[in-house]
Structure formats: structure tokens, C-alpha cells
Amino acid sequence: MARQKVWRSRVGGSDTATAPHPGTPFIGVDVGGTKILGIVTDGITASIRDRVQEPTPKNPERFADGILAVVGELLDRVPGVAGIGVGVPGLVDHAGVLHYGPNVQGVLGLDIAGQLMRRFPLPAVAENDGYLTALTEHRLGAARGHDHAIIVTQGTGIGGGLIVNGQVLRGANGFAGEPGHMLIDRFGHRCACGRVGCWEAVSSGAGLANLARDVAAEGKAPGILTAAGGDPAAIRGEHVAQALAEGSPEVEEILARFSWWVAQGIGSLIALLDPSIVVLGGGLSAIADGFIDQVSDQVTDAIVGGRHRPVVPIAAADFGPEAGAVGAALRARDFVING
Ligand SMILES: [Zn+2]
């Protein structure tokens, strides 16, 4: 209800909103730590009519300007847009305010939806990017038909969304669904959020690099170390992906450790939420063939009573880098109809 009040007070929406005509365009924007992707769809399907991609401004004070520029360019190109949805990586409340995001340091208390509505005469809504990815996979992708599902996106960090009783879970403040910052290893690696031992620090792209550095420091990945210029600290997820693509046996130990950690986190989530499917998406999907079977094998032992309950399938996401933007457009259309 808070969202409806915000929108109506700013753009004067009526209490009897009617569904936009099918085919009406909506803008969906996904803001990442490095790039901003804006697309135009019908807000119902994933059919993309137009797209703009720009780098995310390095300066946090220019962060909103980057989003406004992408939206402005799409509005110049596509007539008749009826609403704007934006996904951002961080804690977004029910009113669309981004409170904090570990991968967009320095952006605090930003009212993105409000800024969009002041600049453009259109309804606008902002959400957590993991929420929007979950919306896309639930409505159009791998979690379709599942009333209880966990969607985990493994990119630079970990994002996610939880489907509970057929809805993406919001929580009291809108902050639900951040599995990446569950504490999983008190003596583990430092996370982008500043704490030590988050699941993200061993199960995202950055986590994969952390584990590769461990293995290299033990002298077990000389080829990867050489590819990184001889400095373990310079090893990144890309070096692991490259070694995997080349069929190097060095990645086996790294992926075995990685799979184990991924499985521990998923096991905890399954124990908590009892889903009928777990969907893995995000940038690491490109190398998921290298670990998803190992994760599936190990999840059973990572759940309480794992051998006395139905197997929960671990599936690859149907959507790739556009999942968040597609979900943003879905959400924009929902917002115009329902607030
Ligand atoms: Zn963290």
C-alpha cells in the first residue's frame, strides 16, 4: 500500500486502474555493479523490443544519473511507454528506496523511483535485483509452476529471491531474500559487505576466486597462478573459467571446494524454506556445467534428514544476463495495474 500512496501522490493515479493494452511497452532496467542494462518489453513476456547498455557510474553521486540516462534514451526511442521498473543490487524498501548495496558502495538512501517519477511523467518502481530475477524465473522460467522455490544468482556476488506460497517473499521491510550474506564460515574469507564468512565469499564469482587463491597458495594450481601473473592475489573467477574451458585438471580441486560450499548454503535454505526446486542463475551459469552436478550430489548430505525427504532438484536458470531487466519490466506492468 505504501507504494500505491507514493505513486498516486506523485502522478495522480486513480483507484480504478485498468490493465494496459497487451503490447503496451514497459521499460525494465537492471543496475549492476559494472553496467546498467535497460530494455523495453510488453511487461508480460521476455520479448525484447529495444535495449540500451551503459557502464555504471563509478562515482556514487552519479549513480542515479546513469539510470536516468538509460531510461531517457529508451523513452526517446520507443513511444507509448506506460511504466518503468528498475532493479538495483541492495536493500530496497517498500517505497523503492535503496538503503545500501555492498556492490554499489557509497549509494545510500537513494529514492530511485522518486527521481524517475520527477524526471519522467510515468509510474516508476524500484526493487532489489534478486527479487526481479526471481519474479522472471517464477513467472516465465525454470521455477514456473512452483509455489515454493529458491532462486540464487551467482555473479560477482550472490543475489536471490524466495518464492513462498506463489509470491516472491518481501519481508517486513522489503529486504527478504539476501542469502549471500548468511554467515557460513566464521573463519572464512572477507565478503564485499565487509564481514568475514558470508556464503557469498565462497559461493559467488568472487568466492570462486577466493577458493582458487587458496588452492594456488597451496601450490595446487600452478597453471592458474601463471595465468594470473604469478600473484595468487591477482587470481580472478575468469582465470578459473579459462582453465575450465581448457580442460585443465587444476580446476577440479577448486570446483570441488566451491561445490561443497554452494551445497552447504543451499542445504540451509532448503531446511529453512522446504522448496520444490532450487534455481541457480547469474554470471556463473556460463560454467555451471562444471559444478551443478556436484552441488546436486552434495545437497542431500547438507540438509537435515536429507535421505528421508524428497530430492529437491537443482536446476539452471532459464534466463541469463537479462533476467533482472525482464523482471523489472514485468514489475513495472504489475505496478501500473496494482501498485
Ligand atoms: Zn556479506
GROMACS .gro file of C-alpha atoms and ligand atoms in nm:
model
  340
    1MET     CA    1   0.000   0.000   0.000
    2ALA     CA    2   0.289   0.231   0.068
    3ARG     CA    3   0.391   0.209  -0.295
    4GLN     CA    4   0.043   0.300  -0.417
    5LYS     CA    5   0.037   0.606  -0.196
    6VAL     CA    6   0.375   0.719  -0.324
    7TRP     CA    7   0.279   0.679  -0.684
    8ARG     CA    8  -0.068   0.831  -0.656
    9SER     CA    9   0.053   1.130  -0.466
   10ARG     CA   10   0.312   1.199  -0.734
   11VAL     CA   11   0.140   1.119  -1.060
   12GLY     CA   12  -0.225   1.121  -0.966
   13GLY     CA   13  -0.317   0.760  -1.047
   14SER     CA   14  -0.678   0.662  -0.999
   15ASP     CA   15  -0.823   0.398  -0.767
   16THR     CA   16  -0.968   0.212  -1.063
   17ALA     CA   17  -0.654   0.132  -1.258
   18THR     CA   18  -0.723  -0.082  -1.564
   19ALA     CA   19  -0.480  -0.323  -1.725
   20PRO     CA   20  -0.276  -0.167  -2.004
   21HIS     CA   21  -0.350  -0.297  -2.351
   22PRO     CA   22  -0.138  -0.604  -2.434
   23GLY     CA   23   0.160  -0.483  -2.633
   24THR     CA   24   0.194  -0.160  -2.437
   25PRO     CA   25   0.568  -0.108  -2.383
   26PHE     CA   26   0.734  -0.105  -2.041
   27ILE     CA   27   1.092  -0.024  -1.954
   28GLY     CA   28   1.291  -0.263  -1.739
   29VAL     CA   29   1.632  -0.160  -1.606
   30ASP     CA   30   1.882  -0.380  -1.427
   31VAL     CA   31   2.159  -0.192  -1.249
   32GLY     CA   32   2.468  -0.394  -1.171
   33GLY     CA   33   2.798  -0.306  -1.012
   34THR     CA   34   2.956  -0.255  -1.356
   35LYS     CA   35   2.676  -0.196  -1.607
   36ILE     CA   36   2.323  -0.069  -1.645
   37LEU     CA   37   2.103  -0.267  -1.886
   38GLY     CA   38   1.774  -0.114  -1.996
   39ILE     CA   39   1.523  -0.298  -2.213
   40VAL     CA   40   1.173  -0.248  -2.347
   41THR     CA   41   0.923  -0.536  -2.339
   42ASP     CA   42   0.546  -0.576  -2.317
   43GLY     CA   43   0.578  -0.643  -1.944
   44ILE     CA   44   0.417  -0.984  -1.996
   45THR     CA   45   0.673  -1.183  -2.195
   46ALA     CA   46   1.050  -1.171  -2.233
   47SER     CA   47   1.032  -1.045  -2.590
   48ILE     CA   48   1.279  -0.755  -2.602
   49ARG     CA   49   1.192  -0.470  -2.839
   50ASP     CA   50   1.486  -0.242  -2.769
   51ARG     CA   51   1.785  -0.223  -2.538
   52VAL     CA   52   2.048   0.019  -2.406
   53GLN     CA   53   2.354  -0.069  -2.203
   54GLU     CA   54   2.588   0.176  -2.031
   55PRO     CA   55   2.859   0.143  -1.767
   56THR     CA   56   2.752   0.205  -1.407
   57PRO     CA   57   2.896   0.542  -1.299
   58LYS     CA   58   3.195   0.494  -1.071
   59ASN     CA   59   3.104   0.800  -0.866
   60PRO     CA   60   2.814   0.714  -0.629
   61GLU     CA   61   2.680   1.067  -0.669
   62ARG     CA   62   2.636   0.998  -1.040
   63PHE     CA   63   2.468   0.660  -0.984
   64ALA     CA   64   2.112   0.789  -1.030
   65ASP     CA   65   2.215   0.996  -1.333
   66GLY     CA   66   2.335   0.678  -1.503
   67ILE     CA   67   1.993   0.516  -1.453
   68LEU     CA   68   1.806   0.830  -1.566
   69ALA     CA   69   2.021   0.846  -1.881
   70VAL     CA   70   1.944   0.486  -1.982
   71VAL     CA   71   1.571   0.538  -1.921
   72GLY     CA   72   1.578   0.869  -2.110
   73GLU     CA   73   1.742   0.710  -2.411
   74LEU     CA   74   1.484   0.430  -2.424
   75LEU     CA   75   1.198   0.682  -2.392
   76ASP     CA   76   1.344   0.878  -2.684
   77ARG     CA   77   1.346   0.566  -2.896
   78VAL     CA   78   1.017   0.397  -2.801
   79PRO     CA   79   0.685   0.585  -2.795
   80GLY     CA   80   0.398   0.497  -2.564
   81VAL     CA   81   0.592   0.357  -2.268
   82ALA     CA   82   0.349   0.312  -1.975
   83GLY     CA   83   0.581   0.246  -1.682
   84ILE     CA   84   0.937   0.198  -1.561
   85GLY     CA   85   1.083  -0.073  -1.339
   86VAL     CA   86   1.436  -0.066  -1.202
   87GLY     CA   87   1.632  -0.337  -1.023
   88VAL     CA   88   1.925  -0.240  -0.804
   89PRO     CA   89   2.169  -0.458  -0.611
   90GLY     CA   90   2.096  -0.391  -0.247
   91LEU     CA   91   1.837  -0.335   0.022
   92VAL     CA   92   1.534  -0.171  -0.138
   93ASP     CA   93   1.237  -0.090   0.084
   94HIS     CA   94   0.864  -0.099   0.002
   95ALA     CA   95   0.877   0.260  -0.121
   96GLY     CA   96   1.159   0.188  -0.366
   97VAL     CA   97   1.440   0.350  -0.167
   98LEU     CA   98   1.781   0.186  -0.196
   99HIS     CA   99   1.923   0.187   0.156
  100TYR     CA  100   2.252   0.009   0.096
  101GLY     CA  101   2.424  -0.223  -0.150
  102PRO     CA  102   2.762  -0.384  -0.087
  103ASN     CA  103   2.847  -0.376  -0.457
  104VAL     CA  104   2.740  -0.012  -0.504
  105GLN     CA  105   2.937   0.139  -0.220
  106GLY     CA  106   2.853   0.495  -0.132
  107VAL     CA  107   2.497   0.485  -0.267
  108LEU     CA  108   2.283   0.530   0.044
  109GLY     CA  109   1.917   0.621   0.092
  110LEU     CA  110   1.858   0.679  -0.278
  111ASP     CA  111   1.494   0.724  -0.383
  112ILE     CA  112   1.536   0.591  -0.736
  113ALA     CA  113   1.164   0.554  -0.811
  114GLY     CA  114   1.102   0.909  -0.689
  115GLN     CA  115   1.381   1.051  -0.904
  116LEU     CA  116   1.246   0.872  -1.210
  117MET     CA  117   0.892   0.998  -1.150
  118ARG     CA  118   1.015   1.355  -1.104
  119ARG     CA  119   1.213   1.340  -1.429
  120PHE     CA  120   0.964   1.146  -1.642
  121PRO     CA  121   0.582   1.166  -1.621
  122LEU     CA  122   0.543   0.792  -1.572
  123PRO     CA  123   0.482   0.547  -1.286
  124ALA     CA  124   0.813   0.405  -1.170
  125VAL     CA  125   0.905   0.133  -0.925
  126ALA     CA  126   1.239   0.015  -0.786
  127GLU     CA  127   1.313  -0.330  -0.648
  128ASN     CA  128   1.601  -0.545  -0.538
  129ASP     CA  129   1.755  -0.711  -0.845
  130GLY     CA  130   1.732  -1.059  -0.695
  131TYR     CA  131   1.361  -1.009  -0.636
  132LEU     CA  132   1.317  -0.928  -1.006
  133THR     CA  133   1.524  -1.224  -1.122
  134ALA     CA  134   1.311  -1.448  -0.903
  135LEU     CA  135   0.996  -1.291  -1.049
  136THR     CA  136   1.119  -1.369  -1.401
  137GLU     CA  137   1.216  -1.729  -1.326
  138HIS     CA  138   0.891  -1.787  -1.136
  139ARG     CA  139   0.663  -1.638  -1.396
  140LEU     CA  140   0.843  -1.728  -1.719
  141GLY     CA  141   1.138  -1.954  -1.641
  142ALA     CA  142   1.273  -2.255  -1.455
  143ALA     CA  143   1.061  -2.206  -1.142
  144ARG     CA  144   0.733  -2.173  -1.331
  145GLY     CA  145   0.458  -2.373  -1.163
  146HIS     CA  146   0.648  -2.395  -0.832
  147ASP     CA  147   0.474  -2.226  -0.538
  148HIS     CA  148   0.783  -2.278  -0.324
  149ALA     CA  149   1.119  -2.211  -0.488
  150ILE     CA  150   1.460  -2.066  -0.415
  151ILE     CA  151   1.635  -1.865  -0.685
  152VAL     CA  152   2.004  -1.799  -0.629
  153THR     CA  153   2.203  -1.581  -0.870
  154GLN     CA  154   2.578  -1.629  -0.862
  155GLY     CA  155   2.759  -1.337  -1.019
  156THR     CA  156   3.017  -1.106  -0.869
  157GLY     CA  157   2.814  -1.152  -0.552
  158ILE     CA  158   2.511  -1.365  -0.471
  159GLY     CA  159   2.160  -1.241  -0.523
  160GLY     CA  160   1.840  -1.422  -0.482
  161GLY     CA  161   1.472  -1.441  -0.433
  162LEU     CA  162   1.244  -1.669  -0.239
  163ILE     CA  163   0.911  -1.786  -0.375
  164VAL     CA  164   0.677  -1.865  -0.087
  165ASN     CA  165   0.312  -1.957  -0.143
  166GLY     CA  166   0.342  -1.848  -0.506
  167GLN     CA  167   0.474  -1.499  -0.431
  168VAL     CA  168   0.822  -1.353  -0.418
  169LEU     CA  169   0.882  -1.301  -0.046
  170ARG     CA  170   0.930  -0.936   0.051
  171GLY     CA  171   0.969  -0.945   0.427
  172ALA     CA  172   0.871  -0.674   0.674
  173ASN     CA  173   1.083  -0.403   0.512
  174GLY     CA  174   1.122  -0.540   0.161
  175PHE     CA  175   1.468  -0.677   0.234
  176ALA     CA  176   1.398  -1.053   0.228
  177GLY     CA  177   1.598  -1.281   0.003
  178GLU     CA  178   1.965  -1.200   0.060
  179PRO     CA  179   2.110  -1.548   0.107
  180GLY     CA  180   2.459  -1.432   0.009
  181HIS     CA  181   2.512  -1.271   0.348
  182MET     CA  182   2.418  -1.568   0.561
  183LEU     CA  183   2.717  -1.635   0.782
  184ILE     CA  184   2.855  -1.974   0.687
  185ASP     CA  185   3.222  -1.976   0.794
  186ARG     CA  186   3.335  -1.776   1.095
  187PHE     CA  187   3.698  -1.819   0.990
  188GLY     CA  188   3.640  -1.779   0.618
  189HIS     CA  189   3.702  -1.514   0.357
  190ARG     CA  190   3.610  -1.150   0.380
  191CYS     CA  191   3.290  -1.057   0.195
  192ALA     CA  192   3.221  -0.749  -0.016
  193CYS     CA  193   2.990  -0.637   0.267
  194GLY     CA  194   3.287  -0.614   0.500
  195ARG     CA  195   3.206  -0.911   0.722
  196VAL     CA  196   3.403  -1.234   0.732
  197GLY     CA  197   3.246  -1.564   0.639
  198CYS     CA  198   2.938  -1.483   0.431
  199TRP     CA  199   2.817  -1.752   0.193
  200GLU     CA  200   2.886  -1.509  -0.093
  201ALA     CA  201   3.257  -1.510  -0.006
  202VAL     CA  202   3.281  -1.879  -0.103
  203SER     CA  203   2.994  -1.930  -0.348
  204SER     CA  204   2.986  -1.635  -0.590
  205GLY     CA  205   3.229  -1.539  -0.868
  206ALA     CA  206   3.434  -1.357  -0.605
  207GLY     CA  207   3.405  -1.667  -0.386
  208LEU     CA  208   3.530  -1.888  -0.667
  209ALA     CA  209   3.833  -1.660  -0.695
  210ASN     CA  210   3.887  -1.677  -0.317
  211LEU     CA  211   3.889  -2.056  -0.326
  212ALA     CA  212   4.118  -2.058  -0.632
  213ARG     CA  213   4.362  -1.836  -0.441
  214ASP     CA  214   4.356  -2.081  -0.151
  215VAL     CA  215   4.430  -2.372  -0.383
  216ALA     CA  216   4.701  -2.176  -0.566
  217ALA     CA  217   4.860  -2.073  -0.238
  218GLU     CA  218   4.884  -2.444  -0.154
  219GLY     CA  219   5.077  -2.497  -0.476
  220LYS     CA  220   4.797  -2.696  -0.638
  221ALA     CA  221   4.716  -2.463  -0.930
  222PRO     CA  222   5.045  -2.362  -1.094
  223GLY     CA  223   4.890  -2.301  -1.437
  224ILE     CA  224   4.619  -2.072  -1.299
  225LEU     CA  225   4.879  -1.892  -1.091
  226THR     CA  226   5.095  -1.834  -1.401
  227ALA     CA  227   4.790  -1.708  -1.595
  228ALA     CA  228   4.734  -1.454  -1.314
  229GLY     CA  229   5.091  -1.328  -1.344
  230GLY     CA  230   5.231  -1.532  -1.056
  231ASP     CA  231   5.045  -1.346  -0.782
  232PRO     CA  232   4.776  -1.551  -0.601
  233ALA     CA  233   4.602  -1.227  -0.505
  234ALA     CA  234   4.555  -1.149  -0.876
  235ILE     CA  235   4.355  -1.467  -0.943
  236ARG     CA  236   4.001  -1.395  -1.050
  237GLY     CA  237   3.700  -1.608  -1.138
  238GLU     CA  238   3.784  -1.561  -1.507
  239HIS     CA  239   4.112  -1.747  -1.461
  240VAL     CA  240   3.921  -2.043  -1.322
  241ALA     CA  241   3.669  -2.023  -1.607
  242GLN     CA  242   3.953  -2.015  -1.859
  243ALA     CA  243   4.124  -2.316  -1.702
  244LEU     CA  244   3.792  -2.499  -1.703
  245ALA     CA  245   3.740  -2.419  -2.071
  246GLU     CA  246   4.088  -2.556  -2.145
  247GLY     CA  247   4.010  -2.877  -1.961
  248SER     CA  248   4.282  -2.817  -1.702
  249PRO     CA  249   4.275  -3.069  -1.415
  250GLU     CA  250   4.375  -2.784  -1.183
  251VAL     CA  251   4.016  -2.670  -1.161
  252GLU     CA  252   3.895  -2.998  -1.011
  253GLU     CA  253   4.007  -2.919  -0.658
  254ILE     CA  254   3.877  -2.563  -0.684
  255LEU     CA  255   3.536  -2.669  -0.814
  256ALA     CA  256   3.512  -2.949  -0.557
  257ARG     CA  257   3.558  -2.698  -0.274
  258PHE     CA  258   3.329  -2.448  -0.443
  259SER     CA  259   3.053  -2.708  -0.497
  260TRP     CA  260   3.073  -2.813  -0.134
  261TRP     CA  261   3.022  -2.457  -0.012
  262VAL     CA  262   2.742  -2.392  -0.259
  263ALA     CA  263   2.572  -2.711  -0.139
  264GLN     CA  264   2.603  -2.612   0.228
  265GLY     CA  265   2.425  -2.282   0.166
  266ILE     CA  266   2.155  -2.442  -0.046
  267GLY     CA  267   2.106  -2.712   0.217
  268SER     CA  268   2.046  -2.447   0.481
  269LEU     CA  269   1.798  -2.267   0.256
  270ILE     CA  270   1.612  -2.590   0.186
  271ALA     CA  271   1.597  -2.668   0.559
  272LEU     CA  272   1.450  -2.324   0.617
  273LEU     CA  273   1.200  -2.297   0.333
  274ASP     CA  274   1.120  -2.650   0.205
  275PRO     CA  275   1.108  -2.559  -0.166
  276SER     CA  276   1.022  -2.793  -0.454
  277ILE     CA  277   1.304  -2.655  -0.672
  278VAL     CA  278   1.626  -2.455  -0.642
  279VAL     CA  279   1.724  -2.248  -0.946
  280LEU     CA  280   2.080  -2.129  -0.999
  281GLY     CA  281   2.135  -1.832  -1.229
  282GLY     CA  282   2.367  -1.535  -1.269
  283GLY     CA  283   2.700  -1.492  -1.444
  284LEU     CA  284   2.841  -1.821  -1.317
  285SER     CA  285   2.571  -2.001  -1.518
  286ALA     CA  286   2.825  -1.997  -1.800
  287ILE     CA  287   3.034  -2.253  -1.612
  288ALA     CA  288   2.751  -2.424  -1.420
  289ASP     CA  289   2.814  -2.748  -1.610
  290GLY     CA  290   3.139  -2.762  -1.415
  291PHE     CA  291   2.974  -2.772  -1.073
  292ILE     CA  292   2.595  -2.810  -1.077
  293ASP     CA  293   2.601  -3.194  -1.068
  294GLN     CA  294   2.848  -3.193  -0.778
  295VAL     CA  295   2.625  -2.947  -0.594
  296SER     CA  296   2.321  -3.168  -0.650
  297ASP     CA  297   2.510  -3.472  -0.521
  298GLN     CA  298   2.619  -3.293  -0.206
  299VAL     CA  299   2.299  -3.112  -0.116
  300THR     CA  300   2.135  -3.428   0.016
  301ASP     CA  301   2.405  -3.457   0.282
  302ALA     CA  302   2.382  -3.085   0.356
  303ILE     CA  303   2.016  -3.096   0.466
  304VAL     CA  304   1.885  -3.232   0.790
  305GLY     CA  305   1.715  -3.563   0.710
  306GLY     CA  306   1.835  -3.534   0.353
  307ARG     CA  307   1.793  -3.904   0.286
  308HIS     CA  308   1.441  -3.911   0.429
  309ARG     CA  309   1.277  -3.638   0.223
  310PRO     CA  310   1.208  -3.584  -0.148
  311VAL     CA  311   1.506  -3.480  -0.356
  312VAL     CA  312   1.491  -3.109  -0.437
  313PRO     CA  313   1.607  -3.059  -0.797
  314ILE     CA  314   1.883  -2.804  -0.855
  315ALA     CA  315   1.810  -2.651  -1.195
  316ALA     CA  316   1.989  -2.400  -1.413
  317ALA     CA  317   1.801  -2.075  -1.464
  318ASP     CA  318   1.622  -2.028  -1.796
  319PHE     CA  319   1.724  -1.663  -1.814
  320GLY     CA  320   2.074  -1.523  -1.839
  321PRO     CA  321   2.200  -1.166  -1.804
  322GLU     CA  322   1.859  -1.024  -1.898
  323ALA     CA  323   1.666  -1.189  -1.613
  324GLY     CA  324   1.670  -0.881  -1.391
  325ALA     CA  325   1.572  -0.638  -1.665
  326VAL     CA  326   1.291  -0.865  -1.787
  327GLY     CA  327   1.165  -0.887  -1.428
  328ALA     CA  328   1.185  -0.511  -1.393
  329ALA     CA  329   0.952  -0.472  -1.691
  330LEU     CA  330   0.716  -0.739  -1.550
  331ARG     CA  331   0.714  -0.548  -1.222
  332ALA     CA  332   0.656  -0.216  -1.397
  333ARG     CA  333   0.340  -0.351  -1.560
  334ASP     CA  334   0.220  -0.503  -1.232
  335PHE     CA  335   0.285  -0.171  -1.062
  336VAL     CA  336   0.074   0.020  -1.313
  337ILE     CA  337  -0.212  -0.225  -1.257
  338ASN     CA  338  -0.189  -0.298  -0.886
  339GLY     CA  339   0.061  -0.060  -0.734
  340ZN      ZN  340   2.848  -1.040   0.320
   0.00000   0.00000   0.00000
